[in-house]
XYZ file of N, CA, C and O in Angstrom:
688
model
N -30.869 -34.367 -2.633
C -30.726 -33.756 -3.822
C -29.668 -32.638 -3.779
O -29.869 -31.721 -2.864
N -28.712 -32.600 -4.621
C -27.723 -31.635 -4.677
C -28.175 -30.226 -4.829
O -29.032 -30.193 -5.719
N -27.700 -29.222 -4.200
C -28.144 -27.882 -4.557
C -27.737 -27.389 -6.127
O -26.883 -28.167 -6.470
N -28.509 -26.471 -6.684
C -28.051 -26.161 -7.899
C -26.651 -25.390 -8.009
O -26.412 -24.851 -6.896
N -25.957 -25.468 -9.074
C -24.837 -24.711 -9.143
C -24.846 -23.263 -8.998
O -25.854 -22.681 -9.234
N -23.898 -22.732 -8.321
C -23.900 -21.292 -8.074
C -23.859 -20.555 -9.360
O -23.336 -20.903 -10.407
N -24.453 -19.376 -9.478
C -24.578 -18.563 -10.527
C -24.114 -17.206 -10.214
O -24.366 -16.319 -11.113
N -23.518 -16.846 -9.174
C -23.071 -15.475 -8.715
C -21.878 -15.094 -9.736
O -20.906 -15.734 -10.022
N -21.848 -13.819 -10.225
C -20.723 -13.233 -10.756
C -20.982 -11.697 -10.896
O -22.053 -11.268 -10.646
N -19.971 -11.018 -11.167
C -19.899 -9.685 -11.438
C -19.428 -9.108 -12.794
O -18.354 -9.908 -13.131
N -19.932 -8.055 -13.088
C -19.118 -7.377 -14.336
C -18.040 -6.496 -13.960
O -17.912 -6.212 -12.773
N -17.224 -5.901 -14.965
C -16.286 -5.146 -14.653
C -16.692 -3.825 -14.138
O -16.172 -3.247 -13.102
N -17.858 -3.433 -14.528
C -18.665 -2.118 -14.027
C -19.013 -2.400 -12.559
O -18.821 -1.546 -11.606
N -19.583 -3.573 -12.288
C -19.808 -3.843 -10.824
C -18.395 -4.022 -10.017
O -18.571 -3.641 -8.790
N -17.536 -4.547 -10.656
C -16.186 -4.532 -9.903
C -15.838 -3.240 -9.423
O -15.210 -3.052 -8.340
N -15.845 -2.161 -10.252
C -15.368 -0.771 -9.914
C -16.343 -0.287 -8.792
O -15.722 0.304 -8.043
N -17.537 -0.606 -8.760
C -18.365 -0.125 -7.846
C -18.004 -0.886 -6.384
O -17.928 -0.226 -5.453
N -17.921 -2.215 -6.562
C -17.429 -2.975 -5.384
C -16.047 -2.393 -4.701
O -16.090 -2.159 -3.498
N -15.033 -2.180 -5.586
C -13.658 -1.707 -5.097
C -13.890 -0.364 -4.527
O -13.141 0.074 -3.597
N -14.816 0.548 -4.934
C -15.109 1.824 -4.238
C -15.604 1.738 -2.698
O -15.489 2.509 -1.954
N -16.275 0.396 -2.491
C -16.854 0.175 -1.248
C -15.887 -0.583 -0.245
O -16.152 -1.105 1.027
N -14.745 -1.012 -0.681
C -13.678 -1.639 -0.094
C -12.730 -0.838 0.600
O -12.387 0.192 0.242
N -12.135 -1.191 1.754
C -10.948 -0.449 2.292
C -9.877 -0.304 1.233
O -9.570 -1.286 0.308
N -9.001 0.508 1.258
C -7.918 0.840 0.250
C -6.908 -0.424 0.115
O -6.657 -0.601 -1.063
N -6.752 -1.046 1.096
C -5.762 -2.107 1.150
C -6.425 -3.430 0.398
O -5.808 -4.232 -0.164
N -7.620 -3.430 0.399
C -8.390 -4.568 -0.197
C -8.820 -4.512 -1.629
O -9.014 -5.534 -2.275
N -8.976 -3.316 -2.085
C -9.325 -3.186 -3.530
C -8.334 -3.848 -4.455
O -8.743 -4.369 -5.412
N -6.984 -3.665 -4.320
C -6.063 -4.405 -5.319
C -6.168 -5.980 -5.239
O -5.977 -6.738 -6.248
N -6.359 -6.530 -4.081
C -6.667 -7.823 -3.782
C -7.808 -8.401 -4.526
O -7.662 -9.423 -5.304
N -8.863 -7.750 -4.482
C -10.105 -7.975 -5.220
C -9.970 -7.863 -6.739
O -10.369 -8.799 -7.573
N -9.459 -6.797 -6.928
C -8.980 -6.686 -8.526
C -8.279 -7.811 -9.002
O -8.362 -8.093 -10.239
N -7.095 -8.205 -8.396
C -6.241 -9.334 -8.584
C -6.992 -10.545 -8.960
O -6.914 -11.261 -9.850
N -8.083 -10.799 -7.926
C -8.918 -11.971 -8.069
C -9.710 -11.927 -9.232
O -9.837 -12.974 -10.093
N -10.253 -10.865 -9.542
C -11.192 -10.714 -10.780
C -10.291 -10.975 -12.061
O -10.773 -11.445 -12.993
N -9.105 -10.405 -12.080
C -8.294 -10.331 -13.327
C -7.764 -11.848 -13.449
O -7.403 -12.372 -14.649
N -7.463 -12.644 -12.446
C -6.684 -13.907 -12.618
C -7.730 -15.031 -12.408
O -7.349 -16.241 -12.892
N -8.910 -14.874 -11.611
C -9.587 -16.031 -11.403
C -9.003 -16.946 -10.166
O -9.297 -18.038 -10.076
N -7.888 -16.453 -9.589
C -7.360 -17.332 -8.610
C -8.082 -17.479 -7.287
O -8.862 -16.491 -7.016
N -8.030 -18.554 -6.545
C -8.541 -18.672 -5.256
C -7.928 -17.634 -4.165
O -6.816 -17.346 -4.364
N -8.753 -17.547 -3.215
C -8.569 -16.690 -2.015
C -7.153 -17.213 -1.255
O -6.412 -16.274 -1.134
N -6.918 -18.461 -1.158
C -5.747 -18.896 -0.591
C -4.501 -18.593 -1.387
O -3.548 -18.422 -0.973
N -4.718 -18.758 -2.724
C -3.720 -18.656 -3.609
C -3.222 -17.066 -3.743
O -2.039 -16.628 -3.504
N -4.036 -16.122 -3.445
C -3.822 -14.893 -3.490
C -3.083 -14.413 -2.114
O -2.212 -13.682 -2.245
N -3.685 -15.024 -1.098
C -3.224 -14.562 0.249
C -1.685 -15.033 0.325
O -0.899 -14.393 1.018
N -1.299 -16.204 -0.315
C -0.213 -16.682 -0.165
C 0.880 -16.027 -1.304
O 2.119 -16.367 -1.262
N 0.528 -15.144 -2.139
C 1.275 -14.553 -3.121
C 2.363 -13.616 -2.547
O 1.988 -12.764 -1.797
N 3.629 -14.030 -2.943
C 4.691 -13.168 -2.546
C 5.606 -12.631 -3.764
O 5.296 -13.056 -4.739
N 6.258 -11.589 -3.608
C 6.939 -10.865 -4.588
C 7.852 -11.772 -5.349
O 8.190 -11.565 -6.544
N 8.542 -12.817 -4.707
C 9.311 -13.945 -5.409
C 8.397 -14.574 -6.481
O 9.150 -15.168 -7.389
N 7.009 -14.503 -6.464
C 6.288 -15.189 -7.459
C 6.038 -14.187 -8.646
O 5.593 -14.676 -9.516
N 6.341 -13.064 -8.475
C 6.044 -12.075 -9.411
C 7.446 -11.619 -10.245
O 8.399 -11.161 -9.477
N 7.251 -11.628 -11.671
C 8.635 -11.242 -12.216
C 8.141 -10.309 -13.396
O 7.530 -10.639 -14.423
N 8.606 -9.111 -13.039
C 8.218 -7.995 -13.999
C 9.212 -8.122 -15.217
O 8.868 -7.826 -16.279
N 10.432 -8.684 -15.206
C 11.114 -8.910 -16.181
C 10.602 -9.936 -17.178
O 10.685 -9.677 -18.409
N 10.320 -11.125 -16.716
C 9.748 -11.986 -17.705
C 8.174 -11.861 -17.801
O 7.531 -12.606 -18.760
N 7.616 -11.069 -17.102
C 5.989 -10.709 -17.210
C 5.286 -11.806 -16.853
O 4.270 -12.107 -17.513
N 5.519 -12.520 -15.695
C 4.727 -13.672 -15.362
C 4.605 -13.550 -13.702
O 5.296 -13.055 -13.151
N 3.459 -14.265 -13.402
C 3.276 -14.550 -12.079
C 3.096 -16.128 -11.758
O 2.253 -16.623 -12.417
N 3.639 -16.587 -10.941
C 3.925 -17.995 -10.861
C 3.277 -18.387 -9.351
O 3.560 -17.775 -8.385
N 2.562 -19.602 -9.520
C 2.240 -20.208 -8.193
C 3.093 -21.529 -8.216
O 2.929 -22.290 -9.251
N 3.854 -21.899 -7.073
C 4.595 -22.971 -6.975
C 3.763 -24.308 -6.977
O 2.630 -24.186 -6.415
N 4.290 -25.372 -7.439
C 3.564 -26.686 -7.079
C 3.497 -26.953 -5.688
O 4.277 -26.637 -4.813
N 2.149 -27.391 -5.319
C 1.856 -27.564 -3.931
C 1.165 -26.389 -3.215
O 0.520 -26.408 -2.061
N 1.096 -25.242 -4.106
C 0.342 -23.960 -3.286
C -1.006 -23.738 -4.020
O -1.804 -22.959 -3.645
N -1.579 -24.825 -4.830
C -2.714 -24.638 -5.490
C -3.560 -26.029 -5.090
O -3.037 -26.666 -4.635
N -4.813 -25.807 -5.500
C -5.845 -26.933 -4.969
C -5.389 -28.201 -5.478
O -5.643 -29.340 -4.735
N -5.041 -28.323 -6.783
C -4.822 -29.549 -7.421
C -3.178 -30.015 -7.196
O -2.806 -30.895 -7.667
N -2.619 -28.931 -6.598
C -1.013 -29.366 -6.280
C -0.026 -29.029 -7.431
O 1.144 -29.001 -7.253
N -0.643 -28.545 -8.737
C 0.252 -28.205 -9.769
C 0.514 -26.737 -9.710
O -0.346 -25.874 -9.292
N 1.645 -26.471 -10.266
C 2.094 -24.872 -10.254
C 1.328 -24.305 -11.363
O 0.508 -25.110 -12.335
N 1.472 -23.083 -11.451
C 0.519 -22.235 -12.468
C 1.405 -21.153 -12.934
O 2.084 -20.459 -11.970
N 1.197 -20.586 -14.158
C 1.866 -19.369 -14.616
C 0.844 -18.503 -15.267
O 0.123 -19.028 -16.034
N 0.851 -17.272 -14.755
C -0.258 -16.408 -15.253
C 0.628 -15.260 -16.105
O 1.522 -14.577 -15.436
N 0.536 -14.921 -17.268
C 1.114 -13.891 -18.003
C 0.646 -12.335 -17.425
O -0.633 -12.360 -17.213
N 1.544 -11.604 -17.400
C 1.123 -10.221 -16.796
C 0.505 -9.482 -18.004
O 1.250 -9.226 -19.105
N -0.766 -9.160 -17.829
C -1.478 -8.293 -18.743
C -1.115 -6.849 -18.340
O -0.474 -6.567 -17.385
N -1.393 -6.012 -19.199
C -1.057 -4.539 -18.893
C -1.727 -4.031 -17.681
O -1.170 -3.521 -16.782
N -2.948 -4.539 -17.420
C -3.768 -4.239 -16.225
C -3.178 -4.822 -15.103
O -3.051 -4.256 -14.091
N -2.708 -6.097 -15.205
C -2.105 -6.831 -13.938
C -0.821 -6.068 -13.700
O -0.413 -5.758 -12.402
N 0.022 -5.719 -14.651
C 1.385 -5.081 -14.361
C 1.198 -3.680 -13.808
O 2.057 -3.512 -12.754
N 0.133 -2.917 -14.139
C 0.060 -1.512 -13.620
C -0.319 -1.793 -12.083
O 0.034 -1.136 -11.122
N -1.448 -2.795 -11.830
C -1.792 -2.988 -10.344
C -0.644 -3.336 -9.549
O -0.474 -2.920 -8.404
N 0.189 -4.460 -9.959
C 1.535 -4.854 -9.176
C 2.319 -3.774 -9.002
O 3.056 -3.698 -7.911
N 2.718 -2.908 -10.032
C 3.624 -1.910 -10.011
C 3.145 -0.944 -8.836
O 4.033 -0.376 -8.152
N 1.792 -0.480 -9.095
C 1.424 0.293 -8.098
C 1.656 -0.166 -6.600
O 1.803 0.651 -5.678
N 1.230 -1.500 -6.368
C 1.371 -1.861 -5.149
C 2.840 -1.865 -4.613
O 3.164 -1.751 -3.563
N 3.850 -2.170 -5.591
C 5.219 -2.187 -5.219
C 5.816 -0.923 -4.961
O 6.384 -0.625 -3.820
N 5.137 0.059 -5.526
C 5.414 1.474 -5.150
C 4.994 1.942 -3.978
O 5.575 2.703 -3.217
N 3.778 1.581 -3.618
C 3.063 2.010 -2.280
C 3.856 1.319 -1.199
O 4.085 1.897 -0.079
N 4.283 0.000 -1.343
C 5.075 -0.757 -0.426
C 6.377 -0.013 -0.146
O 6.921 0.165 1.112
N 7.043 0.337 -1.211
C 8.362 1.170 -1.194
C 8.161 2.408 -0.398
O 9.170 2.880 0.483
N 7.107 3.037 -0.547
C 6.859 4.427 0.039
C 6.586 4.315 1.545
O 6.857 5.198 2.366
N 6.070 3.185 2.169
C 5.963 3.008 3.497
C 6.826 2.078 4.203
O 6.739 2.072 5.594
N 7.664 1.405 3.410
C 8.485 0.181 4.056
C 9.948 1.033 4.575
O 10.456 1.663 3.734
N 10.052 0.981 5.878
C 11.249 1.660 6.407
C 11.986 0.632 7.181
O 11.598 -0.423 7.591
N 13.444 0.854 6.975
C 14.295 -0.072 7.728
C 14.348 0.232 9.285
O 13.681 1.120 9.814
N 14.985 -0.665 10.075
C 14.727 -0.526 11.675
C 15.430 0.935 11.836
O 15.148 1.222 12.961
N 16.314 1.421 10.939
C 16.923 2.786 11.399
C 16.112 3.877 10.972
O 16.491 4.987 10.758
N 14.830 3.685 10.297
C 13.910 4.660 9.934
C 14.447 5.359 8.681
O 14.023 6.379 8.489
N 15.308 4.549 7.905
C 15.771 5.197 6.488
C 14.757 4.584 5.494
O 14.630 3.297 5.578
N 14.599 5.366 4.596
C 13.909 4.643 3.370
C 14.593 3.542 2.703
O 15.881 3.457 2.678
N 13.850 2.480 2.545
C 14.459 1.241 1.805
C 14.753 1.642 0.277
O 13.857 2.262 -0.466
N 15.933 1.305 -0.089
C 16.197 1.532 -1.593
C 15.677 0.320 -2.379
O 16.281 -0.709 -2.080
N 14.847 0.498 -3.263
C 14.289 -0.579 -3.855
C 14.893 -0.949 -5.181
O 15.024 0.151 -5.922
N 15.445 -1.896 -5.491
C 16.180 -2.288 -6.612
C 15.246 -2.699 -7.599
O 14.284 -3.243 -7.290
N 15.590 -2.798 -8.854
C 14.763 -3.162 -9.961
C 14.765 -4.754 -9.901
O 13.736 -5.394 -10.477
N 15.769 -5.481 -9.382
C 15.812 -6.739 -9.331
C 14.655 -7.332 -8.509
O 14.398 -6.960 -7.455
N 13.962 -8.158 -9.145
C 12.916 -8.865 -8.455
C 13.278 -9.732 -7.273
O 12.591 -9.780 -6.121
N 14.397 -10.249 -7.296
C 14.932 -10.982 -6.073
C 15.181 -10.053 -5.028
O 14.857 -10.449 -3.701
N 15.719 -8.891 -5.204
C 16.038 -8.133 -4.015
C 14.768 -7.737 -3.555
O 14.513 -7.444 -2.268
N 13.657 -7.143 -4.227
C 12.428 -6.640 -3.769
C 11.884 -7.816 -2.927
O 11.348 -7.441 -1.830
N 11.847 -9.054 -3.208
C 11.240 -10.115 -2.514
C 11.741 -10.218 -1.189
O 11.141 -10.569 -0.228
N 13.118 -9.928 -0.983
C 13.631 -10.012 0.371
C 13.111 -8.882 1.233
O 13.178 -8.965 2.398
N 12.857 -7.800 0.708
C 12.513 -6.424 1.503
C 11.046 -6.749 1.764
O 10.660 -6.335 3.004
N 10.126 -7.106 1.124
C 8.753 -7.134 1.307
C 8.177 -8.278 0.754
O 7.727 -8.307 -0.434
N 8.103 -9.542 1.533
C 7.727 -10.751 0.830
C 6.210 -10.659 0.367
O 6.042 -11.243 -0.817
N 5.263 -10.320 0.835
C 3.864 -10.500 0.751
C 3.397 -9.321 -0.334
O 3.855 -8.103 0.092
N 2.689 -9.857 -1.340
C 2.324 -8.758 -2.349
C 1.032 -8.044 -1.712
O 1.235 -6.632 -1.760
N 0.194 -8.510 -0.962
C -0.979 -7.903 -0.507
C -0.738 -7.609 0.997
O -0.800 -8.486 1.819
N -0.865 -6.418 1.371
C -0.621 -5.920 2.937
C -1.786 -5.104 3.369
O -2.298 -4.335 2.488
N -1.978 -5.314 4.740
C -2.998 -4.605 5.435
C -2.203 -4.009 6.710
O -1.804 -4.734 7.592
N -1.680 -2.681 6.540
C -1.011 -2.065 7.625
C 0.469 -2.845 7.927
O 0.998 -2.936 9.033
N 1.011 -3.164 6.789
C 2.382 -3.813 6.881
C 2.471 -5.220 6.995
O 3.376 -5.879 6.949
N 1.203 -5.839 7.216
C 1.180 -7.429 7.550
C 0.317 -7.902 6.413
O -0.621 -7.205 5.746
N 0.524 -9.274 5.924
C -0.228 -9.797 4.924
C -1.653 -9.832 5.199
O -2.334 -9.956 6.272
N -2.363 -9.748 4.067
C -3.819 -9.726 4.216
C -4.387 -11.159 4.458
O -3.939 -11.937 3.756
N -5.023 -11.099 5.538
C -5.537 -12.595 5.849
C -7.040 -12.407 5.885
O -7.823 -13.319 5.401
N -7.680 -11.632 6.727
C -9.122 -11.713 7.097
C -9.827 -10.601 6.313
O -9.497 -9.416 6.343
N -10.740 -11.051 5.409
C -11.599 -10.161 4.442
C -13.051 -10.108 4.707
O -13.598 -9.456 4.031
N -13.487 -11.058 5.533
C -14.943 -11.212 5.465
C -15.828 -10.065 5.785
O -16.811 -9.851 4.978
N -15.509 -9.206 6.811
C -16.359 -8.133 7.122
C -16.345 -7.106 6.068
O -17.499 -6.680 5.866
N -15.235 -6.805 5.620
C -15.111 -5.737 4.604
C -15.767 -6.150 3.354
O -16.631 -5.391 2.659
N -15.679 -7.430 2.919
C -16.357 -8.135 1.675
C -17.744 -8.053 1.898
O -18.549 -7.544 1.138
N -18.345 -8.439 3.120
C -19.848 -8.584 3.223
C -20.424 -7.015 3.232
O -21.506 -6.988 2.487
N -19.623 -6.220 3.707
C -20.294 -4.849 3.849
C -20.204 -4.291 2.309
O -21.290 -3.631 1.935
N -19.224 -4.525 1.675
C -19.012 -3.981 0.095
C -20.136 -4.611 -0.869
O -20.784 -3.931 -1.579
N -20.409 -5.964 -0.653
C -21.221 -6.601 -1.500
C -22.677 -6.203 -1.332
O -23.450 -6.109 -2.208
N -22.776 -5.880 -0.029
C -24.363 -5.444 0.295
C -24.612 -4.081 -0.161
O -25.600 -3.695 -0.631
N -23.565 -3.266 -0.114
C -23.521 -1.910 -0.619
C -23.872 -1.855 -2.154
O -24.513 -0.937 -2.550
N -23.401 -2.637 -2.859
C -23.706 -2.709 -4.305
C -24.702 -3.576 -4.747
O -25.158 -3.647 -5.974
N -25.416 -4.066 -3.788
C -26.783 -4.695 -4.014
C -26.638 -6.153 -4.437
O -27.492 -6.766 -5.066
N -25.641 -6.789 -4.032
C -25.239 -8.193 -4.214
C -24.817 -8.885 -3.018
O -23.722 -9.418 -2.956
N -25.797 -8.861 -1.924
C -25.512 -9.341 -0.641
C -25.133 -10.951 -0.702
O -24.216 -11.370 0.332
N -25.419 -11.723 -1.606
C -25.040 -13.170 -1.649
C -23.750 -13.475 -2.330
O -23.425 -14.609 -2.390
N -23.072 -12.534 -2.973
C -21.930 -12.843 -3.745
C -20.773 -13.151 -2.811
O -20.423 -12.441 -1.656
N -20.134 -14.308 -3.365
C -19.078 -14.854 -2.420
C -17.701 -14.402 -3.267
O -17.724 -14.200 -4.427
N -16.690 -14.310 -2.267
C -15.406 -14.072 -3.022
C -15.076 -15.051 -4.076
O -14.541 -14.851 -5.144
N -15.431 -16.414 -3.871
C -15.248 -17.364 -4.889
C -15.977 -16.952 -6.093
O -15.477 -17.424 -7.298
N -16.866 -16.202 -6.230
C -17.642 -15.948 -7.400
C -16.853 -15.077 -8.357
O -17.054 -14.942 -9.689
N -15.625 -14.459 -7.799
C -14.888 -13.609 -8.643
C -13.988 -14.681 -9.733
O -13.771 -14.209 -10.669
N -13.846 -15.997 -9.340
C -13.199 -16.927 -10.368
C -14.300 -16.951 -11.447
O -13.838 -16.929 -12.658
N -15.504 -17.279 -11.163
C -16.503 -17.373 -12.259
C -16.478 -15.966 -13.082
O -16.582 -16.031 -14.442
N -16.521 -14.963 -12.396
C -16.546 -13.537 -13.055
C -15.203 -13.422 -14.059
O -15.362 -12.997 -15.029
N -14.049 -13.952 -13.661
C -12.817 -13.845 -14.388
C -12.961 -14.803 -15.577
O -12.505 -14.238 -16.571
N -13.527 -15.807 -15.397
C -13.517 -16.818 -16.483
C -14.673 -16.321 -17.517
O -14.340 -16.244 -18.885
N -15.638 -15.681 -17.112
C -16.702 -15.070 -17.957
C -16.046 -13.888 -18.836
O -16.193 -13.764 -19.992
N -15.358 -13.051 -18.018
C -14.587 -11.817 -18.488
C -13.550 -12.246 -19.608
O -13.550 -11.728 -20.666
N -12.789 -13.419 -19.335
C -11.872 -13.731 -20.180
C -12.342 -14.358 -21.388
O -12.028 -14.196 -22.527
N -13.540 -15.209 -21.251
C -14.325 -15.642 -22.423
C -14.796 -14.661 -23.364
O -14.653 -14.793 -24.507
N -15.353 -13.639 -22.688
C -15.851 -12.510 -23.480
C -14.815 -11.771 -24.324
O -15.003 -11.099 -25.435
N -13.593 -11.826 -23.838
C -12.521 -11.093 -24.509
C -11.854 -11.977 -25.553
O -10.951 -11.585 -26.242
N -12.285 -13.196 -25.771
C -11.786 -13.885 -26.746
C -10.656 -14.994 -26.416
O -10.190 -15.615 -27.266
N -10.365 -15.194 -25.304
C -9.403 -15.993 -24.822
C -9.947 -17.418 -24.960
O -11.067 -17.705 -24.309
N -9.094 -18.410 -25.584
C -9.668 -19.786 -25.678
C -9.931 -20.423 -24.303
O -9.232 -20.290 -23.481
N -11.023 -21.183 -24.234
C -11.450 -21.967 -23.099
C -10.163 -22.806 -22.520
O -10.087 -22.849 -21.113
N -9.653 -23.465 -23.352
C -8.424 -24.323 -22.806
C -7.256 -23.561 -22.063
O -6.811 -23.781 -21.222
N -7.186 -22.240 -22.767
C -6.134 -21.361 -22.050
C -6.603 -20.907 -20.746
O -5.995 -20.853 -19.687
N -7.985 -20.467 -20.703
C -8.704 -19.988 -19.441
C -8.514 -21.004 -18.396
O -8.223 -20.746 -17.226
N -8.698 -22.208 -18.800
C -8.718 -23.391 -17.784
C -7.297 -23.551 -17.127
O -7.043 -23.825 -15.981
N -6.271 -23.399 -18.004
C -4.888 -23.642 -17.612
C -4.527 -22.451 -16.720
O -3.612 -22.364 -15.610
N -5.104 -21.173 -16.872
C -4.724 -20.004 -16.101
C -5.162 -19.916 -14.716
O -4.697 -19.557 -13.798
N -6.560 -20.516 -14.583
C -7.254 -20.274 -13.376
C -7.167 -21.740 -12.806
O -7.600 -21.966 -11.515
């Protein structure tokens, strides 16, 4: 007999609590997952070349998603603020081999060459989140919550904000 479908999800209020219990580098990663409903592997692989502040879009290339199709997510005000904050943080710690500050251009293409990965931990792409995640979900009283449950949470949040279900389906 197949197991019942999962029902884990969190609200925006619980997201805030969860992020307070995460390391600083992981909080934006989790917020991004909650806002977009994207999979862990899709977020890990996100690079600045996929982010365009000019067109206001975040793109996943064909072949980088579970179904192999590309995807475009429009930048909401919240996503834009999150990504700009990450970009500014990267610029403040990113040094050239001569220890001179990197001049960050507004051009999305130039930025992508300087710091390819969007989500970093100590200058390296975020890869392993398991222990920090387990500790944080336990701290908020939801020890069984999976990272994948953020997809369901994002869908519920979008639906409650009145986004049509067909549009949500295309976004996530």
